[in-house]
Short mmCIF file of C-alpha atoms in Angstrom, two decimals:
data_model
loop_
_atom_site.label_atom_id
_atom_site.label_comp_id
_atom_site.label_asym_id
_atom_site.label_seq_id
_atom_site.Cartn_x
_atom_site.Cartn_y
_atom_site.Cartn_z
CA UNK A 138 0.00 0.00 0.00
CA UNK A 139 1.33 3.51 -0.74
CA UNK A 140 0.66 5.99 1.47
CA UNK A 141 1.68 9.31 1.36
CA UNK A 142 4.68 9.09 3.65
CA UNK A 143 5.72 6.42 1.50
CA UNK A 144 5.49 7.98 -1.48
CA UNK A 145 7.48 10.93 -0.14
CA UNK A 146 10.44 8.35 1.26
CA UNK A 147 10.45 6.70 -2.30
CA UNK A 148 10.74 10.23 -4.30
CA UNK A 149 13.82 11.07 -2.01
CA UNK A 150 15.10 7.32 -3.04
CA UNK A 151 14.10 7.98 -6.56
CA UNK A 152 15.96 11.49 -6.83
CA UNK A 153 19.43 10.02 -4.79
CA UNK A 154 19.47 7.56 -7.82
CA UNK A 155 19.07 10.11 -10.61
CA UNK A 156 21.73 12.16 -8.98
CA UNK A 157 23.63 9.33 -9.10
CA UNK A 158 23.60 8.40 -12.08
CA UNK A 159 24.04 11.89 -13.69
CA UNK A 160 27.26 12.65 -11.06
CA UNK A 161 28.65 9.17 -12.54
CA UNK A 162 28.89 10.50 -15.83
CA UNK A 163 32.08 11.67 -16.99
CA UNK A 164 31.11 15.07 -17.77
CA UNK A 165 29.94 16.22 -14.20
CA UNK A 166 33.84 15.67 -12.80
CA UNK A 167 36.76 17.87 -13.84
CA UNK A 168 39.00 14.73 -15.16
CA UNK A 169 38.47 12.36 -18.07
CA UNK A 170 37.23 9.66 -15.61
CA UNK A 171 34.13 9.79 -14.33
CA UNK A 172 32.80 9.81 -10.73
CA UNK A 173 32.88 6.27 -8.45
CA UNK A 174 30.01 5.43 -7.29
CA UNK A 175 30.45 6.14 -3.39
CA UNK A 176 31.67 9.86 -4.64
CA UNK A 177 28.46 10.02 -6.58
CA UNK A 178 26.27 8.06 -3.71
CA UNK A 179 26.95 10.52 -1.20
CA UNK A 180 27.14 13.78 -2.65
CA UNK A 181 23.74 13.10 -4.13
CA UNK A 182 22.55 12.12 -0.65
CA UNK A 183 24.12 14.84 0.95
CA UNK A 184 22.58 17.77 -1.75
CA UNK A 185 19.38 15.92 -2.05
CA UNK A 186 18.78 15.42 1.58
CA UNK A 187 19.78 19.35 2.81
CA UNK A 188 23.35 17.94 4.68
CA UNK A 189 26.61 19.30 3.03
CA UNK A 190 28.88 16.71 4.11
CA UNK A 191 31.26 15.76 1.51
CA UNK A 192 34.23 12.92 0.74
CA UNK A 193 35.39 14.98 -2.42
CA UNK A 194 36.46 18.68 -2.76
CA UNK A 195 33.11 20.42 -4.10
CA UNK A 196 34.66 23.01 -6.18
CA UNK A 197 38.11 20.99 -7.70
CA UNK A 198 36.19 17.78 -8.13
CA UNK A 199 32.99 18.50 -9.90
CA UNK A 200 32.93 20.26 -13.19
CA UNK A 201 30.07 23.12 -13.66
CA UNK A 202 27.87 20.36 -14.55
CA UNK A 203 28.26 18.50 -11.89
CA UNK A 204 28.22 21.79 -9.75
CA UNK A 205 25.13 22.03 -11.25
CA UNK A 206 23.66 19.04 -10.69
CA UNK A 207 24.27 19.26 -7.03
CA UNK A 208 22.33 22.63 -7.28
CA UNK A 209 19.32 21.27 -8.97
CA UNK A 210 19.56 18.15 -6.02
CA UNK A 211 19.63 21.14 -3.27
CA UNK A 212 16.65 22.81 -4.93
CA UNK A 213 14.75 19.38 -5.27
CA UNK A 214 15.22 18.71 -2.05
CA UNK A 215 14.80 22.08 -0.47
CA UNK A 216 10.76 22.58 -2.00
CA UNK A 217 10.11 18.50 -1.76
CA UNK A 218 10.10 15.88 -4.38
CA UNK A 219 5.84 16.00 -3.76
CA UNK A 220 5.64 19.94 -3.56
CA UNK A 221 7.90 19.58 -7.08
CA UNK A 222 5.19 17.12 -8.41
CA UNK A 223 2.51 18.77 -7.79
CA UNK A 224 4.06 21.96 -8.85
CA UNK A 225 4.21 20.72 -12.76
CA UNK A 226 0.62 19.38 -12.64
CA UNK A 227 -0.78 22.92 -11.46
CA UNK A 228 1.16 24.38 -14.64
CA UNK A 229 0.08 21.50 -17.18
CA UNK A 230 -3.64 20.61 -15.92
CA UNK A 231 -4.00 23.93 -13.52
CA UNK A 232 -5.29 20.93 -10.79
CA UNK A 233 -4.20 18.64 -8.46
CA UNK A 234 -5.34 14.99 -8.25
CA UNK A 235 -6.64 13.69 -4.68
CA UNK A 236 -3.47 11.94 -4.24
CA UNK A 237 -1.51 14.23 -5.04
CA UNK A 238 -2.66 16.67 -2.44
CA UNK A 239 -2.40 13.97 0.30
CA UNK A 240 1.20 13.32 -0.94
CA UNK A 241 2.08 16.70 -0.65
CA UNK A 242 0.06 17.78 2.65
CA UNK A 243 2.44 15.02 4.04
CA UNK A 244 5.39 16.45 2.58
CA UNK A 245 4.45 19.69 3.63
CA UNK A 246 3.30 19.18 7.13
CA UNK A 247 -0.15 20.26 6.57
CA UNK A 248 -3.31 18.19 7.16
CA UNK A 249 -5.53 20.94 5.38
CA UNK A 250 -6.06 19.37 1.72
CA UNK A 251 -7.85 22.75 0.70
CA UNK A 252 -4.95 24.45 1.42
CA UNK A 253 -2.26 22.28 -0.65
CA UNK A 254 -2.60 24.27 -3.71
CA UNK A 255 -1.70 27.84 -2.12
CA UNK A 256 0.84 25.79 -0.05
CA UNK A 257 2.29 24.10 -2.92
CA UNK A 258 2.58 28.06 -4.76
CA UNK A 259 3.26 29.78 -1.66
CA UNK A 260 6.81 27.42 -0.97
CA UNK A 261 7.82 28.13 -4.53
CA UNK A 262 7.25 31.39 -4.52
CA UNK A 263 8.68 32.19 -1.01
CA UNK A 264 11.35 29.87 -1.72
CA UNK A 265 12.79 31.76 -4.91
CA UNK A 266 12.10 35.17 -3.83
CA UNK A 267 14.14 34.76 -0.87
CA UNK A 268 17.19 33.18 -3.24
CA UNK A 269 16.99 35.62 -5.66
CA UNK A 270 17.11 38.17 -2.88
CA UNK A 271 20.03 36.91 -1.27
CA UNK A 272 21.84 35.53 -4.76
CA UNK A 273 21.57 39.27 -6.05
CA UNK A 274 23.57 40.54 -2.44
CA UNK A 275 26.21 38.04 -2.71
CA UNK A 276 26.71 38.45 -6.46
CA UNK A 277 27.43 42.19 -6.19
CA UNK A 278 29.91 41.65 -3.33
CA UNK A 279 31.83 38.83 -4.90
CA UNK A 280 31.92 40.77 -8.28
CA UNK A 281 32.43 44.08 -6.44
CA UNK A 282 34.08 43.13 -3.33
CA UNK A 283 36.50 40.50 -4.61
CA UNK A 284 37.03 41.71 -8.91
CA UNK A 285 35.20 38.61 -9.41
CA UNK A 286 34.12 38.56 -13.48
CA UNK A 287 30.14 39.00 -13.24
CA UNK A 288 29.30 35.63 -15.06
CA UNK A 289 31.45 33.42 -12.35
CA UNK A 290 30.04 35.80 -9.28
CA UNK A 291 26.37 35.37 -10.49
CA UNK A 292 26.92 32.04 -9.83
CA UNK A 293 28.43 31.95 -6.45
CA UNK A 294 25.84 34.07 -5.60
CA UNK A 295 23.23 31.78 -7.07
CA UNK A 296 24.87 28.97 -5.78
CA UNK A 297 25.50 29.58 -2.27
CA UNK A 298 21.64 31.30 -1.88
CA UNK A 299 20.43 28.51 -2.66
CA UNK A 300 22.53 26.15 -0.60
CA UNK A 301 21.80 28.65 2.55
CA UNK A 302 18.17 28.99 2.44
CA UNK A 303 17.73 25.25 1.72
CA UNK A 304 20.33 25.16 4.75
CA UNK A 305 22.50 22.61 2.26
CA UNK A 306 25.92 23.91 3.43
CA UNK A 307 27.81 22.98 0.11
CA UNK A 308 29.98 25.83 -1.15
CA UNK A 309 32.56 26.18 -3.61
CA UNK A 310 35.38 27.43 -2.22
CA UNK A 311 37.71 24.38 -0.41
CA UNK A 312 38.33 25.96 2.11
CA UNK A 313 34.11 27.00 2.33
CA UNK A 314 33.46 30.20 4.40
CA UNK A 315 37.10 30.36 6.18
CA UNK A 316 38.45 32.67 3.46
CA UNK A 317 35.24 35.27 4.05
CA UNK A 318 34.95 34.83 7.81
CA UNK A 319 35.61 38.42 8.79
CA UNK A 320 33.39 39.68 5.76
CA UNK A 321 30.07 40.57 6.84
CA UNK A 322 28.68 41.37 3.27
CA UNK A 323 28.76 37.55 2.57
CA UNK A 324 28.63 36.02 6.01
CA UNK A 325 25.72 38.34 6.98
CA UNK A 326 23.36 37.39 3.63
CA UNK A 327 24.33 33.68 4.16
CA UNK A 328 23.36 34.06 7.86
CA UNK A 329 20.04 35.41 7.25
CA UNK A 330 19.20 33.04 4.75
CA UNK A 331 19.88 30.11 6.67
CA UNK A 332 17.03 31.47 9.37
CA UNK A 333 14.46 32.48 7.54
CA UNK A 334 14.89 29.07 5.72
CA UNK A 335 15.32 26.85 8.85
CA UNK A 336 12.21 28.72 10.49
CA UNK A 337 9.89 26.35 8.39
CA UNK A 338 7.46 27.37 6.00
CA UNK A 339 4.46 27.44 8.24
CA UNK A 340 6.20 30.04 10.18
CA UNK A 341 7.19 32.18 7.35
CA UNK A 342 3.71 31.78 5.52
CA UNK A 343 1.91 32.87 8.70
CA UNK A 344 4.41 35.98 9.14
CA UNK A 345 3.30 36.66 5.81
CA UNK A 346 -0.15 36.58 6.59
CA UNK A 347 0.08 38.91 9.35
CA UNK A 348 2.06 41.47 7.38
CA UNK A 349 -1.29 41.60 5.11
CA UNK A 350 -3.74 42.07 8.03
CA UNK A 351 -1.70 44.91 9.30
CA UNK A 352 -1.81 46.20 5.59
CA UNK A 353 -5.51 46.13 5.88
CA UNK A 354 -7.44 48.65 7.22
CA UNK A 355 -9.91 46.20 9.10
CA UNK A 356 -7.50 44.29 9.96
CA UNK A 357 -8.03 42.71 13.97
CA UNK A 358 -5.23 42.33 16.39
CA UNK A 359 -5.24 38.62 15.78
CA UNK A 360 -2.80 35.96 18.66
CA UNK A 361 0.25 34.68 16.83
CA UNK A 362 -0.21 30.60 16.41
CA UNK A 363 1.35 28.14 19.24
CA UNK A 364 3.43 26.45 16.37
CA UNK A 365 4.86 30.00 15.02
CA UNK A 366 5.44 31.02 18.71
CA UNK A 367 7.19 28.51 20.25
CA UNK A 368 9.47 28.03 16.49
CA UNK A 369 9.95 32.00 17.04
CA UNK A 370 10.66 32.48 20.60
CA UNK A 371 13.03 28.59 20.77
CA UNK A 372 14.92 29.60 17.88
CA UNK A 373 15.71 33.23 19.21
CA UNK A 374 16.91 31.41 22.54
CA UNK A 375 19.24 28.73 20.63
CA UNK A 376 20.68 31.09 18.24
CA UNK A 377 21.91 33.46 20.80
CA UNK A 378 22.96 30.02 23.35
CA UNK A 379 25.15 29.03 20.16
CA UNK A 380 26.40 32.71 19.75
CA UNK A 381 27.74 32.70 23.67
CA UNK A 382 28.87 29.66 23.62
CA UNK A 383 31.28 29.82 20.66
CA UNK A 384 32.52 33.39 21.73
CA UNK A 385 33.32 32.24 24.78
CA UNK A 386 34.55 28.91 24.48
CA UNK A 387 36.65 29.70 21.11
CA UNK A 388 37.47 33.54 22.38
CA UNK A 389 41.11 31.92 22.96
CA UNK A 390 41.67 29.54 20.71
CA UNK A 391 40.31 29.74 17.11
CA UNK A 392 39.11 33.20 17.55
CA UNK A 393 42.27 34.63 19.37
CA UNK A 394 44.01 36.23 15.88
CA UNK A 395 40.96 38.06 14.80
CA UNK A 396 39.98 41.11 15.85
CA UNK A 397 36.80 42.47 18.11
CA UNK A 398 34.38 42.84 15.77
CA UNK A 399 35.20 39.69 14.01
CA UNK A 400 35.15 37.83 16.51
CA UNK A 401 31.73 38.52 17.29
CA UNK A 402 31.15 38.04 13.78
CA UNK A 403 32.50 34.29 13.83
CA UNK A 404 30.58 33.93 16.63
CA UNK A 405 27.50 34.73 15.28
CA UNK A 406 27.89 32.89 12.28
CA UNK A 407 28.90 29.53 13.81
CA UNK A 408 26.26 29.93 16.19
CA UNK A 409 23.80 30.11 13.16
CA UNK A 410 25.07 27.07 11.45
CA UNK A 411 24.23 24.65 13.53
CA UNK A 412 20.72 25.09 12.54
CA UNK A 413 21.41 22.59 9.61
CA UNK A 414 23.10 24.86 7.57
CA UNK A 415 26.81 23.76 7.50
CA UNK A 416 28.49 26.58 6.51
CA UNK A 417 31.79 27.16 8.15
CA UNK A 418 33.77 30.25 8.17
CA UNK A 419 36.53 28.42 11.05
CA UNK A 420 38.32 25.12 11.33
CA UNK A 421 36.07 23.00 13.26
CA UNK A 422 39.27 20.46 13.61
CA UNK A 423 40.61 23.01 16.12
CA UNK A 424 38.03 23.67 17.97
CA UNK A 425 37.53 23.01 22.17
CA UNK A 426 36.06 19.90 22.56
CA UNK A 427 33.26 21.56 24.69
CA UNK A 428 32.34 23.80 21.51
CA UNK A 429 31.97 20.51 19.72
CA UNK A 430 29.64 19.18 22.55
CA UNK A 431 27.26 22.42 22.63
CA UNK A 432 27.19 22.47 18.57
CA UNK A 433 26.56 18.43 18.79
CA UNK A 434 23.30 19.44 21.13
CA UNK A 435 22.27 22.75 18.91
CA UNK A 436 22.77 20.36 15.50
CA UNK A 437 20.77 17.56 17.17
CA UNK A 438 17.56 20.44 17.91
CA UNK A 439 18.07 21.90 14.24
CA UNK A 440 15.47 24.13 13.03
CA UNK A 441 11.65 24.50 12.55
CA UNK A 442 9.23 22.16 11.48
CA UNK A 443 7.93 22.26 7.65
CA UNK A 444 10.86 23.98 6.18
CA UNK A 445 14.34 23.35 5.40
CA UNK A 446 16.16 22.48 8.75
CA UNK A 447 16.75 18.97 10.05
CA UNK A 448 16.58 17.85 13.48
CA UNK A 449 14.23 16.53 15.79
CA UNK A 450 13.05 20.15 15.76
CA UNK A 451 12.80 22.82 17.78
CA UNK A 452 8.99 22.31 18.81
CA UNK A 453 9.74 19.14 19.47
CA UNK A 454 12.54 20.40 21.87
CA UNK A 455 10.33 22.48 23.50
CA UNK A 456 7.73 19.94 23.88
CA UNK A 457 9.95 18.01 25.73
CA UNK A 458 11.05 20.74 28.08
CA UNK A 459 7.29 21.83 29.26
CA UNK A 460 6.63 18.03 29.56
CA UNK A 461 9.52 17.77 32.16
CA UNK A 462 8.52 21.11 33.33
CA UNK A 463 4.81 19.79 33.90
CA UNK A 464 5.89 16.84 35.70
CA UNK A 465 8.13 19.19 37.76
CA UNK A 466 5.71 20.97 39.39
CA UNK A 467 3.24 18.38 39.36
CA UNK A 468 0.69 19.54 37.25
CA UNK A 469 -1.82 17.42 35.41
CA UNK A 470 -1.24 18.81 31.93
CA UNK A 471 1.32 20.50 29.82
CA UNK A 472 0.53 23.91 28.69
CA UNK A 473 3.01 26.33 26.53
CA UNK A 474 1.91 29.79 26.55
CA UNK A 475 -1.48 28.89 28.32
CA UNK A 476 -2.45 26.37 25.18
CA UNK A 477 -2.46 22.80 26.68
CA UNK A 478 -0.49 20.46 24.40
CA UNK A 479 -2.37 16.98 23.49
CA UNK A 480 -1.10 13.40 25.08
CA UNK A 481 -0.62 12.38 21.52
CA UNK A 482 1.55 15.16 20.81
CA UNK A 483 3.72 14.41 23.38
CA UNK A 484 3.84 10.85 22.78
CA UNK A 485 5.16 11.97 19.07
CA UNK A 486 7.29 14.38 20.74
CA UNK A 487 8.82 11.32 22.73
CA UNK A 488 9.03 8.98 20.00
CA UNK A 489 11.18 11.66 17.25
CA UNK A 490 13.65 12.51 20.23
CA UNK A 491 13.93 8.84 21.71
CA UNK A 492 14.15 7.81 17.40
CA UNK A 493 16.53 10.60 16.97
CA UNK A 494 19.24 9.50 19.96
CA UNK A 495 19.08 5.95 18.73
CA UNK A 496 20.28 7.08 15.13
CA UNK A 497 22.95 8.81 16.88
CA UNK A 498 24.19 6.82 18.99
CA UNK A 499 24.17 3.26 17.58
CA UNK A 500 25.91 4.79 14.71
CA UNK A 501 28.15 6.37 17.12
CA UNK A 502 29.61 3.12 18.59
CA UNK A 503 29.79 1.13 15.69
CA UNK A 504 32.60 3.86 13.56
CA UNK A 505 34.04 3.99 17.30
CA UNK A 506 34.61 0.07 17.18
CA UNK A 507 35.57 -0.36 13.78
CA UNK A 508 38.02 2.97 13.02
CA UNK A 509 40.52 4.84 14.63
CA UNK A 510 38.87 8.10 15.51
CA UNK A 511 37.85 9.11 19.02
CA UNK A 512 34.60 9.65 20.60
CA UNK A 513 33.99 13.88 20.21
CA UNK A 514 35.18 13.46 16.38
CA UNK A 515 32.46 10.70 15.34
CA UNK A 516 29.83 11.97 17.56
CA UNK A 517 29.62 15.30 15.75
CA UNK A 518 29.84 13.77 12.34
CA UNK A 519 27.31 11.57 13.12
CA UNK A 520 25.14 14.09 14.65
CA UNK A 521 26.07 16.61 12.05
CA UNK A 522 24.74 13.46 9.25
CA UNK A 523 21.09 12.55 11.18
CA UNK A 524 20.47 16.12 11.94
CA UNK A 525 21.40 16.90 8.01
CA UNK A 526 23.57 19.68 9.10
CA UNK A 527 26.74 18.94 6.64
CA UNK A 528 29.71 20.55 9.89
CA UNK A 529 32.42 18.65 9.92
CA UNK A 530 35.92 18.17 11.55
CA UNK A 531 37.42 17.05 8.05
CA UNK A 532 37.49 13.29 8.50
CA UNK A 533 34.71 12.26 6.32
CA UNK A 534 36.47 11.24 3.59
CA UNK A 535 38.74 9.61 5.77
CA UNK A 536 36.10 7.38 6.79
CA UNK A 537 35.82 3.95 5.29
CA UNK A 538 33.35 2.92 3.00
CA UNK A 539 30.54 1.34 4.93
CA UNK A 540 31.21 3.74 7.39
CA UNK A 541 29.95 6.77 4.47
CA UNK A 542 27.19 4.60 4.01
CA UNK A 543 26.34 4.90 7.53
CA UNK A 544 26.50 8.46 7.21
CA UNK A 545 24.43 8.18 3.56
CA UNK A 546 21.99 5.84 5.34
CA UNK A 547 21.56 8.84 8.43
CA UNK A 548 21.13 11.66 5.93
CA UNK A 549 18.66 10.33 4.23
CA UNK A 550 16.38 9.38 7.51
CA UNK A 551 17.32 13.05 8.91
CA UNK A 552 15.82 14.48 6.08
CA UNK A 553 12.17 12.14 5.78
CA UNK A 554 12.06 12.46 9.44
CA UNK A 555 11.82 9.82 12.28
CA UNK A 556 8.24 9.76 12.77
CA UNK A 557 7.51 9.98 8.99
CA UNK A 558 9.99 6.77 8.89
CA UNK A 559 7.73 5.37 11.28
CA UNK A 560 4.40 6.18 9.82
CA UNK A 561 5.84 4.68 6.46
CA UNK A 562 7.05 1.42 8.14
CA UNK A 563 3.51 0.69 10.06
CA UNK A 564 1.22 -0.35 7.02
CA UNK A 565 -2.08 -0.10 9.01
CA UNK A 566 -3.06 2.19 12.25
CA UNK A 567 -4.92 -0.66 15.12
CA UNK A 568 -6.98 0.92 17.29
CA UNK A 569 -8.03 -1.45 20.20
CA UNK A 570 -11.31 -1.10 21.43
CA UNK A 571 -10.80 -1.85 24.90
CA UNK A 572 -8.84 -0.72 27.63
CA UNK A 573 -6.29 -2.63 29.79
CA UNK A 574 -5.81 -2.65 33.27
CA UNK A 575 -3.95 0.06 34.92
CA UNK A 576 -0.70 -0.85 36.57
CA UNK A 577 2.29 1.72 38.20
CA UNK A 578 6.14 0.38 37.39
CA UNK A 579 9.11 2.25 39.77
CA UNK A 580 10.09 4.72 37.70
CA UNK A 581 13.74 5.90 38.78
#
């Protein structure tokens, strides 16, 4: 049976393989020869699934097709291979099939099949507004700033918006951000983009709402949603946690040769990143082990739910928190800004964290057991692979073969999401029609 979570975990499958394929042949890498297949394999998990990680050099290994390809794969991925599909049958038939719409609500998040059409416009259009925004900043700075000839810094600028609002991380410079890090006209538009994208649609399309009540002149004062709320108010906390941290922590070490204000600016930007972006603009090899530990926690929450971001999410973080708070003060039910959350909620909320450590740290102990590299090193790669965040310490190429397709195998569950991997797994819902007697085990 194909249901719609299904469907969505086979298009993912379905576009890995055609990236694939078309980064195997000869003309998408710089030499005669073309790509192996591992090379291919994970690069077209890692752009189609949002991550960034990488065993080749982006910008030395791939020709411009091939640079290209990995661009069309980041797009793909960023709107959703059902958002996509539905996409081309509103421009060829102007409707969208019953199917369809279910496919894409559960792509999308949304449970509203009414609303799939405007959803399915609104991500396209919100997507490539935002891109062409940011492409058009970059572009003048890298053409301007650096003597960069317009056709090559068009598309850096083109490239890299893209790969930050879809929070990809890929760039295509070797060394990725470290040669810009105290340039605020490129880390700044990069920075921004990665939000607004790892904020989740839902967010962005109900900010967008709001901005056309105000507009109107009947317009009501009208409460923000819980969902756009908590996503709002979590993210704010995390991204300035990150930002302390890393000054801090790093202030010393690899922040001590740069000056004030770029220090801050490093700071900032790394404590952006690890909202599944992957952008890096310092060696993350050098780094204090307790910065690695904070950005292994920050990658693990990632961004908001519906959008671009991996992660168990940051709702789902919250959840969590007002569920321990709850039981804390011994209060019957959880409330977040005096909305009470569902039991079913929190059982999903549960389930995605409790799916999300396992992925982590099963992984986790079998690269410790079968390769040389200590515990801090493969739990941020690992992290950085299920929470489709693409930071890394440099030692994924290093890695041996089945221990990238670990890594390929964690990407690609990051990005469909544990509880959609669930839903997809369980072929029919049982509901039992009677209730079982109560019983109290110790707990602690």
């Amino acid at each position: 049976m194909f249901t719609p979570v299904r469907v969505v975990a086979m298009g993912f499958l379905a576009a890995i393989a055609v990236g694939t394929a078309l980064l195997m042949v000869p003309a998408a890498r710089q030499s005669v020869e073309g790509a192996g297949v591992m090379e291919a394999l994970f690069t077209s998990t890692s752009a189609s699934c949002l991550t960034g990680l990488a065993v080749v050099d982006t910008p030395t290994y791939w020709s411009r097709f091939g640079q290209a390809v990995i661009l069309a794969l980041i797009q793909v991925g960023g709107l959703g291979i059902m958002t996509m599909a539905s996409l081309v049958g509103l421009l060829l038939a102007n409707r969208i099939g019953l199917r369809a719409r279910l496919n894409t609500a559960a792509e999308a998040r949304t449970s509203d099949l009414g609303e799939v059409r405007a959803v399915v416009v609104g991500v396209v259009r919100v997507s490539l507004a935002i891109e062409a925004i940011i492409a058009t900043a970059l572009t003048a700075r890298f053409a301007f700033g650096y003597d960069i000839p317009l056709p090559r810094a068009l598309w850096l600028g083109v490239f890299h918006s893209v790969s930050a609002f879809n929070n990809a991380g890929f760039a295509l410079f070797s060394d990725n951000m470290i040669g810009f890090a105290e340039d605020p006209w490129i880390c700044v538009p990069l920075m921004i983009a990665v939000v607004i994208g790892g904020l989740g649609f839902p967010v962005l399309f109900e900010v967008g709402r709001r901005i056309r009540q105000n507009r109107a002149a009947h317009a009501r004062n009208r409460r923000w949603s819980l969902h756009t709320r908590v996503t709002v108010v979590v993210t704010s906390i995390l991204l300035a946690a990150g930002f302390v941290a890393v000054l801090a922590l790093e202030w010393s070490g690899t922040l001590s040769q740069y000056a004030l204000g770029s220090k801050v600016l490093i700071a900032a930007f790394q404590g952006v990143m690890p909202r599944t972006a992957g952008f890096n603009s310092v060696d993350y090899s050098q780094m204090d082990e307790a910065t690695l530990l904070i950005t292994d926690v920050l990658m693990f929450i990632g961004g908001g739910s519906g959008g671009t971001a991996g992660g168990i999410k940051v709702t789902t973080f919250a959840v969590l928190l007002f569920i321990i708070l709850a039981e804390v003060r011994g209060e019957k039910s959880v409330t977040v800004f005096n909305r009470r959350i569902d039991s079913r909620l929190q059982r999903q909320a549960l389930t995605v964290a409790a799916i999300g450590v396992a992925l982590v740290v099963v992984p986790t102990v079998v690269l410790l057991a079968g390769t040389r590299f200590d515990l801090n090193t493969l739990l941020f790669e690992v992290t950085s692979a299920f929470a489709t965040v693409g930071l890394s310490t440099g030692i994924t190429a290093a890695l041996p073969a089945w221990g990238q397709l670990i890594l390929v195998v964690l990407m690609y569950l990051g990005r469909i999401g544990p509880i959609t991997l669930v839903s997809a797994l369980a072929a029919r819902q049982h509901r039992r029609r009677y209730e079982l007697p109560t019983e109290r085990p110790l707990i602690g």
